[in-house]
Amino acid sequence: MQIAIIGAGNMGGAIADALLQQGTYTIAVSNPTPSKLQRFVQQGAHVTTDNCEAARQADIVVLAVKPWLVESVLAELSGQVALTHKTVISVAAGITGQQLCQWAGPEVTLFSVIPNTAIARRQSVTLIVPVRATAEATDAVCRLFEPMGMTFVTDEAHLAAATALTSCGIAYALRYVRAATEGAVELGMKPAEAQRLVAQTLRGAAALLEPEGTHAETEIDRVTTPGGLTIRGLNAMEQAGFTAAVIAGLKASTL
């Protein structure tokens, strides 16, 4: 299978790196700045500054460009490349399915895909919205992104909420890391040591939820003993509006 990645910025570059490491696809990467392409040559990709050249022989075309460039790139491709039998994936946030259908033309298989920045560490939650696609095509796109973390198929109506949880959620989780680290420093710890402990604690908390889908409150109950330190801390956080602040942040992120 041949894949073209249009755009070699942070997201396009991370996707290209992950696919090249798998070694199961023929990859072409295009970008207007040649210097951004050199590292992909060393990994075995075909590189070019011509988007149409990259896409012409591809089975899947990944549009990893800024949202305001999607329309012009699709216009460029549509004018010179037969997209009818290709799968076109947009990873640009804020582009609707209706816009993709309008810009790509009829009979093109279309997806809106939203990874998060953890894709650079192969730990992304990648949201997949089949805009105009068969179940078979959806399975193929899921297989493409699964080695980069976790995939989650959703619809456009729920994309904003899912994006708040996963893409914005990276920042929210890291803000907790920063706050916890600052608290530890006030208690006498060194910042680097505190951050390392908090990061591993978050990994452990996530691992507790994964094997059988344990509810978060169940795991909280296991660590909160009557009259203990943990319940005191949780209650103090709630009095400061912890849960309300998280919910308010998620809602604000969907506007």
mmCIF file of C-alpha atoms in Angstrom:
data_model
loop_
_atom_site.group_PDB
_atom_site.id
_atom_site.type_symbol
_atom_site.label_atom_id
_atom_site.label_comp_id
_atom_site.label_asym_id
_atom_site.label_seq_id
_atom_site.Cartn_x
_atom_site.Cartn_y
_atom_site.Cartn_z
ATOM 1 C CA MET A 1 0.000 0.000 0.000
ATOM 2 C CA GLN A 2 1.257 3.466 -0.898
ATOM 3 C CA ILE A 3 0.626 6.439 1.363
ATOM 4 C CA ALA A 4 1.206 10.106 0.610
ATOM 5 C CA ILE A 5 1.599 12.562 3.463
ATOM 6 C CA ILE A 6 1.042 16.148 2.426
ATOM 7 C CA GLY A 7 2.799 18.330 4.970
ATOM 8 C CA ALA A 8 5.880 17.570 7.065
ATOM 9 C CA GLY A 9 5.149 19.672 10.138
ATOM 10 C CA ASN A 10 4.816 18.274 13.657
ATOM 11 C CA MET A 11 1.764 16.122 12.946
ATOM 12 C CA GLY A 12 2.640 15.068 9.413
ATOM 13 C CA GLY A 13 6.205 14.343 10.437
ATOM 14 C CA ALA A 14 5.104 12.221 13.410
ATOM 15 C CA ILE A 15 2.741 10.203 11.205
ATOM 16 C CA ALA A 16 5.461 9.710 8.595
ATOM 17 C CA ASP A 17 7.975 8.612 11.232
ATOM 18 C CA ALA A 18 5.550 6.071 12.685
ATOM 19 C CA LEU A 19 4.629 4.601 9.291
ATOM 20 C CA LEU A 20 8.239 4.428 8.123
ATOM 21 C CA GLN A 21 9.259 2.591 11.292
ATOM 22 C CA GLN A 22 6.625 -0.055 10.587
ATOM 23 C CA GLY A 23 8.257 -0.763 7.242
ATOM 24 C CA THR A 24 5.049 -2.118 5.693
ATOM 25 C CA TYR A 25 4.089 0.865 3.515
ATOM 26 C CA THR A 26 5.588 2.797 0.629
ATOM 27 C CA ILE A 27 5.663 6.391 1.849
ATOM 28 C CA ALA A 28 5.862 9.662 -0.037
ATOM 29 C CA VAL A 29 6.139 12.940 1.865
ATOM 30 C CA SER A 30 5.653 16.371 0.330
ATOM 31 C CA ASN A 31 6.398 19.773 1.802
ATOM 32 C CA PRO A 32 7.209 23.170 0.290
ATOM 33 C CA THR A 33 10.348 23.469 2.444
ATOM 34 C CA PRO A 34 12.973 20.932 1.228
ATOM 35 C CA SER A 35 14.970 21.068 4.460
ATOM 36 C CA LYS A 36 12.057 19.502 6.356
ATOM 37 C CA LEU A 37 12.166 16.468 4.073
ATOM 38 C CA GLN A 38 15.756 15.316 4.482
ATOM 39 C CA ARG A 39 15.214 13.124 7.542
ATOM 40 C CA PHE A 40 12.535 11.130 5.702
ATOM 41 C CA VAL A 41 14.932 10.350 2.848
ATOM 42 C CA GLN A 42 17.218 8.660 5.356
ATOM 43 C CA GLN A 43 14.288 6.485 6.461
ATOM 44 C CA GLY A 44 13.474 5.360 2.940
ATOM 45 C CA ALA A 45 10.639 7.692 1.951
ATOM 46 C CA HIS A 46 10.215 9.365 -1.405
ATOM 47 C CA VAL A 47 10.185 13.111 -0.832
ATOM 48 C CA THR A 48 9.075 15.978 -3.028
ATOM 49 C CA THR A 49 7.945 19.584 -2.936
ATOM 50 C CA ASP A 50 5.145 18.691 -5.392
ATOM 51 C CA ASN A 51 1.940 17.584 -3.633
ATOM 52 C CA CYS A 52 0.502 16.072 -6.812
ATOM 53 C CA GLU A 53 3.633 14.004 -7.424
ATOM 54 C CA ALA A 54 3.366 12.577 -3.903
ATOM 55 C CA ALA A 55 -0.338 11.780 -4.226
ATOM 56 C CA ARG A 56 -0.512 10.468 -7.790
ATOM 57 C CA GLN A 57 0.389 6.832 -7.042
ATOM 58 C CA ALA A 58 -0.904 6.745 -3.463
ATOM 59 C CA ASP A 59 -3.783 4.624 -2.186
ATOM 60 C CA ILE A 60 -4.179 6.872 0.870
ATOM 61 C CA VAL A 61 -3.525 10.623 0.941
ATOM 62 C CA VAL A 62 -3.060 12.210 4.370
ATOM 63 C CA LEU A 63 -3.600 15.968 4.451
ATOM 64 C CA ALA A 64 -1.428 17.114 7.366
ATOM 65 C CA VAL A 65 -1.594 20.830 6.588
ATOM 66 C CA LYS A 66 -2.977 23.822 8.464
ATOM 67 C CA PRO A 67 -6.787 24.032 8.407
ATOM 68 C CA TRP A 68 -6.820 27.120 6.189
ATOM 69 C CA LEU A 69 -4.765 25.256 3.551
ATOM 70 C CA VAL A 70 -7.000 22.174 3.207
ATOM 71 C CA GLU A 71 -9.303 23.700 0.590
ATOM 72 C CA SER A 72 -6.473 24.933 -1.632
ATOM 73 C CA VAL A 73 -4.535 21.661 -1.366
ATOM 74 C CA LEU A 74 -7.626 19.644 -2.291
ATOM 75 C CA ALA A 75 -8.264 21.987 -5.214
ATOM 76 C CA GLU A 76 -4.679 21.462 -6.360
ATOM 77 C CA LEU A 77 -4.941 17.685 -6.069
ATOM 78 C CA SER A 78 -8.385 17.464 -7.642
ATOM 79 C CA GLY A 79 -7.149 19.347 -10.673
ATOM 80 C CA GLN A 80 -4.227 17.015 -11.393
ATOM 81 C CA VAL A 81 -4.792 13.724 -9.554
ATOM 82 C CA ALA A 82 -7.668 11.258 -9.879
ATOM 83 C CA LEU A 83 -8.889 11.043 -6.271
ATOM 84 C CA THR A 84 -11.941 8.856 -7.002
ATOM 85 C CA HIS A 85 -10.305 5.575 -6.035
ATOM 86 C CA LYS A 86 -8.191 6.962 -3.210
ATOM 87 C CA THR A 87 -8.818 7.451 0.501
ATOM 88 C CA VAL A 88 -8.278 11.044 1.585
ATOM 89 C CA ILE A 89 -7.664 11.702 5.280
ATOM 90 C CA SER A 90 -7.710 15.193 6.756
ATOM 91 C CA VAL A 91 -5.940 15.639 10.092
ATOM 92 C CA ALA A 92 -6.797 19.339 10.237
ATOM 93 C CA ALA A 93 -8.952 20.364 13.186
ATOM 94 C CA GLY A 94 -12.101 22.392 12.577
ATOM 95 C CA ILE A 95 -12.796 21.146 9.040
ATOM 96 C CA THR A 96 -16.299 19.707 8.694
ATOM 97 C CA GLY A 97 -17.303 16.660 6.719
ATOM 98 C CA GLN A 98 -19.488 18.842 4.515
ATOM 99 C CA GLN A 99 -16.492 20.990 3.619
ATOM 100 C CA LEU A 100 -14.373 17.938 2.787
ATOM 101 C CA CYS A 101 -17.101 16.547 0.523
ATOM 102 C CA GLN A 102 -17.467 19.884 -1.220
ATOM 103 C CA TRP A 103 -13.746 20.427 -1.755
ATOM 104 C CA ALA A 104 -12.766 16.845 -2.674
ATOM 105 C CA GLY A 105 -15.654 16.220 -5.062
ATOM 106 C CA PRO A 106 -17.975 13.193 -5.384
ATOM 107 C CA GLU A 107 -17.030 9.544 -4.954
ATOM 108 C CA VAL A 108 -13.883 10.211 -2.932
ATOM 109 C CA THR A 109 -13.523 8.184 0.266
ATOM 110 C CA LEU A 110 -13.083 10.738 3.033
ATOM 111 C CA PHE A 111 -12.094 10.709 6.695
ATOM 112 C CA SER A 112 -11.528 13.352 9.320
ATOM 113 C CA VAL A 113 -8.853 12.120 11.725
ATOM 114 C CA ILE A 114 -7.721 13.949 14.871
ATOM 115 C CA PRO A 115 -4.610 12.540 16.606
ATOM 116 C CA ASN A 116 -3.101 14.215 19.638
ATOM 117 C CA THR A 117 0.482 15.315 20.141
ATOM 118 C CA ALA A 118 1.394 12.071 21.923
ATOM 119 C CA ILE A 119 1.488 10.527 18.451
ATOM 120 C CA ALA A 120 5.163 11.519 18.485
ATOM 121 C CA ARG A 121 5.613 8.880 21.244
ATOM 122 C CA ARG A 122 3.225 6.347 19.655
ATOM 123 C CA GLN A 123 0.748 7.033 22.475
ATOM 124 C CA SER A 124 -1.892 9.063 20.667
ATOM 125 C CA VAL A 125 -5.625 8.788 21.001
ATOM 126 C CA THR A 126 -6.578 9.118 17.342
ATOM 127 C CA LEU A 127 -10.196 10.042 16.651
ATOM 128 C CA ILE A 128 -11.523 8.720 13.343
ATOM 129 C CA VAL A 129 -14.648 10.138 11.717
ATOM 130 C CA PRO A 130 -15.789 8.324 8.548
ATOM 131 C CA VAL A 131 -17.137 11.203 6.441
ATOM 132 C CA ARG A 132 -17.817 9.228 3.285
ATOM 133 C CA ALA A 133 -16.517 5.706 3.745
ATOM 134 C CA THR A 134 -17.379 2.022 3.850
ATOM 135 C CA ALA A 135 -16.846 -0.183 6.883
ATOM 136 C CA GLU A 136 -13.942 -1.810 5.054
ATOM 137 C CA ALA A 137 -12.260 1.544 4.459
ATOM 138 C CA THR A 138 -12.813 2.490 8.108
ATOM 139 C CA ASP A 139 -11.131 -0.719 9.265
ATOM 140 C CA ALA A 140 -8.168 0.029 6.997
ATOM 141 C CA VAL A 141 -7.742 3.543 8.423
ATOM 142 C CA CYS A 142 -7.958 2.185 11.985
ATOM 143 C CA ARG A 143 -5.222 -0.347 11.185
ATOM 144 C CA LEU A 144 -3.112 2.465 9.779
ATOM 145 C CA PHE A 145 -3.219 4.493 13.001
ATOM 146 C CA GLU A 146 -3.389 1.727 15.642
ATOM 147 C CA PRO A 147 0.427 1.354 15.880
ATOM 148 C CA MET A 148 0.539 5.047 16.850
ATOM 149 C CA GLY A 149 -1.537 4.522 20.005
ATOM 150 C CA MET A 150 -5.284 3.990 20.381
ATOM 151 C CA THR A 151 -7.947 4.610 17.731
ATOM 152 C CA PHE A 152 -11.542 5.612 18.441
ATOM 153 C CA VAL A 153 -14.195 5.734 15.727
ATOM 154 C CA THR A 154 -16.822 8.398 16.334
ATOM 155 C CA ASP A 155 -19.165 10.675 14.415
ATOM 156 C CA GLU A 156 -19.010 14.388 13.765
ATOM 157 C CA ALA A 157 -21.674 15.138 16.374
ATOM 158 C CA HIS A 158 -19.438 13.786 19.143
ATOM 159 C CA LEU A 159 -16.083 14.889 17.729
ATOM 160 C CA ALA A 160 -15.893 18.138 19.710
ATOM 161 C CA ALA A 161 -16.399 16.348 23.042
ATOM 162 C CA ALA A 162 -13.902 13.633 22.146
ATOM 163 C CA THR A 163 -11.368 16.235 21.012
ATOM 164 C CA ALA A 164 -11.718 18.101 24.322
ATOM 165 C CA LEU A 165 -10.966 14.855 26.164
ATOM 166 C CA THR A 166 -8.041 13.712 24.017
ATOM 167 C CA SER A 167 -6.350 16.605 22.247
ATOM 168 C CA CYS A 168 -7.077 19.380 24.752
ATOM 169 C CA GLY A 169 -6.830 16.716 27.441
ATOM 170 C CA ILE A 170 -3.074 16.436 26.904
ATOM 171 C CA ALA A 171 -2.737 20.042 28.104
ATOM 172 C CA TYR A 172 -5.134 19.463 30.990
ATOM 173 C CA ALA A 173 -3.200 16.415 32.208
ATOM 174 C CA LEU A 174 0.096 18.270 31.918
ATOM 175 C CA ARG A 175 -1.328 21.220 33.820
ATOM 176 C CA TYR A 176 -2.047 18.784 36.682
ATOM 177 C CA VAL A 177 1.554 17.569 36.426
ATOM 178 C CA ARG A 178 2.791 21.141 36.688
ATOM 179 C CA ALA A 179 0.506 21.962 39.608
ATOM 180 C CA ALA A 180 1.465 18.791 41.492
ATOM 181 C CA THR A 181 5.133 19.469 40.843
ATOM 182 C CA GLU A 182 4.825 23.016 42.191
ATOM 183 C CA GLY A 183 3.060 21.694 45.268
ATOM 184 C CA ALA A 184 5.837 19.177 45.847
ATOM 185 C CA VAL A 185 8.459 21.897 45.524
ATOM 186 C CA GLU A 186 6.664 23.872 48.214
ATOM 187 C CA LEU A 187 6.834 20.748 50.365
ATOM 188 C CA GLY A 188 10.611 20.600 49.894
ATOM 189 C CA MET A 189 11.214 18.400 46.848
ATOM 190 C CA LYS A 190 13.352 19.181 43.814
ATOM 191 C CA PRO A 191 11.294 20.031 40.680
ATOM 192 C CA ALA A 192 12.800 17.380 38.376
ATOM 193 C CA GLU A 193 12.354 14.634 40.955
ATOM 194 C CA ALA A 194 8.787 15.683 41.680
ATOM 195 C CA GLN A 195 7.819 15.776 38.001
ATOM 196 C CA ARG A 196 9.295 12.319 37.435
ATOM 197 C CA LEU A 197 7.267 10.919 40.336
ATOM 198 C CA VAL A 198 4.055 12.585 39.151
ATOM 199 C CA ALA A 199 4.515 11.347 35.577
ATOM 200 C CA GLN A 200 5.009 7.754 36.721
ATOM 201 C CA THR A 201 2.033 8.047 39.056
ATOM 202 C CA LEU A 202 -0.148 9.073 36.102
ATOM 203 C CA ARG A 203 1.117 6.089 34.116
ATOM 204 C CA GLY A 204 0.204 3.857 37.036
ATOM 205 C CA ALA A 205 -3.247 5.410 37.417
ATOM 206 C CA ALA A 206 -3.946 4.884 33.710
ATOM 207 C CA ALA A 207 -2.740 1.275 33.923
ATOM 208 C CA LEU A 208 -5.223 0.579 36.725
ATOM 209 C CA LEU A 209 -8.092 1.513 34.396
ATOM 210 C CA GLU A 210 -7.016 -0.422 31.316
ATOM 211 C CA PRO A 211 -7.127 -4.204 31.824
ATOM 212 C CA GLU A 212 -10.836 -4.712 32.535
ATOM 213 C CA GLY A 213 -12.255 -1.213 32.268
ATOM 214 C CA THR A 214 -12.280 -0.618 36.026
ATOM 215 C CA HIS A 215 -14.269 2.462 37.011
ATOM 216 C CA ALA A 216 -12.099 5.313 38.245
ATOM 217 C CA GLU A 217 -14.127 5.693 41.443
ATOM 218 C CA THR A 218 -13.471 2.041 42.313
ATOM 219 C CA GLU A 219 -9.723 2.642 42.227
ATOM 220 C CA ILE A 220 -10.152 5.864 44.234
ATOM 221 C CA ASP A 221 -12.036 3.927 46.922
ATOM 222 C CA ARG A 222 -9.144 1.471 47.188
ATOM 223 C CA VAL A 223 -6.712 4.201 48.183
ATOM 224 C CA THR A 224 -8.991 6.313 50.395
ATOM 225 C CA THR A 225 -9.046 4.832 53.888
ATOM 226 C CA PRO A 226 -11.394 6.267 56.552
ATOM 227 C CA GLY A 227 -9.799 9.292 58.166
ATOM 228 C CA GLY A 228 -6.775 8.915 55.908
ATOM 229 C CA LEU A 229 -4.567 11.391 54.109
ATOM 230 C CA THR A 230 -5.948 10.746 50.619
ATOM 231 C CA ILE A 231 -9.556 11.566 51.463
ATOM 232 C CA ARG A 232 -8.404 14.747 53.170
ATOM 233 C CA GLY A 233 -6.557 15.765 50.019
ATOM 234 C CA LEU A 234 -9.469 14.872 47.737
ATOM 235 C CA ASN A 235 -11.921 16.821 49.862
ATOM 236 C CA ALA A 236 -9.615 19.849 49.906
ATOM 237 C CA MET A 237 -9.376 19.704 46.093
ATOM 238 C CA GLU A 238 -13.145 19.450 45.774
ATOM 239 C CA GLN A 239 -13.623 22.430 48.080
ATOM 240 C CA ALA A 240 -11.352 24.352 45.701
ATOM 241 C CA GLY A 241 -13.571 23.318 42.775
ATOM 242 C CA PHE A 242 -11.467 20.564 41.175
ATOM 243 C CA THR A 243 -14.243 18.557 39.479
ATOM 244 C CA ALA A 244 -16.231 21.650 38.545
ATOM 245 C CA ALA A 245 -13.129 23.221 37.001
ATOM 246 C CA VAL A 246 -12.403 20.134 34.885
ATOM 247 C CA ILE A 247 -15.977 19.963 33.592
ATOM 248 C CA ALA A 248 -16.019 23.694 32.885
ATOM 249 C CA GLY A 249 -12.762 23.394 30.965
ATOM 250 C CA LEU A 250 -14.087 20.552 28.826
ATOM 251 C CA LYS A 251 -17.240 22.489 28.027
ATOM 252 C CA ALA A 252 -15.255 25.588 27.139
ATOM 253 C CA SER A 253 -13.106 23.529 24.780
ATOM 254 C CA THR A 254 -16.127 22.468 22.738
ATOM 255 C CA LEU A 255 -17.356 25.978 21.973
#
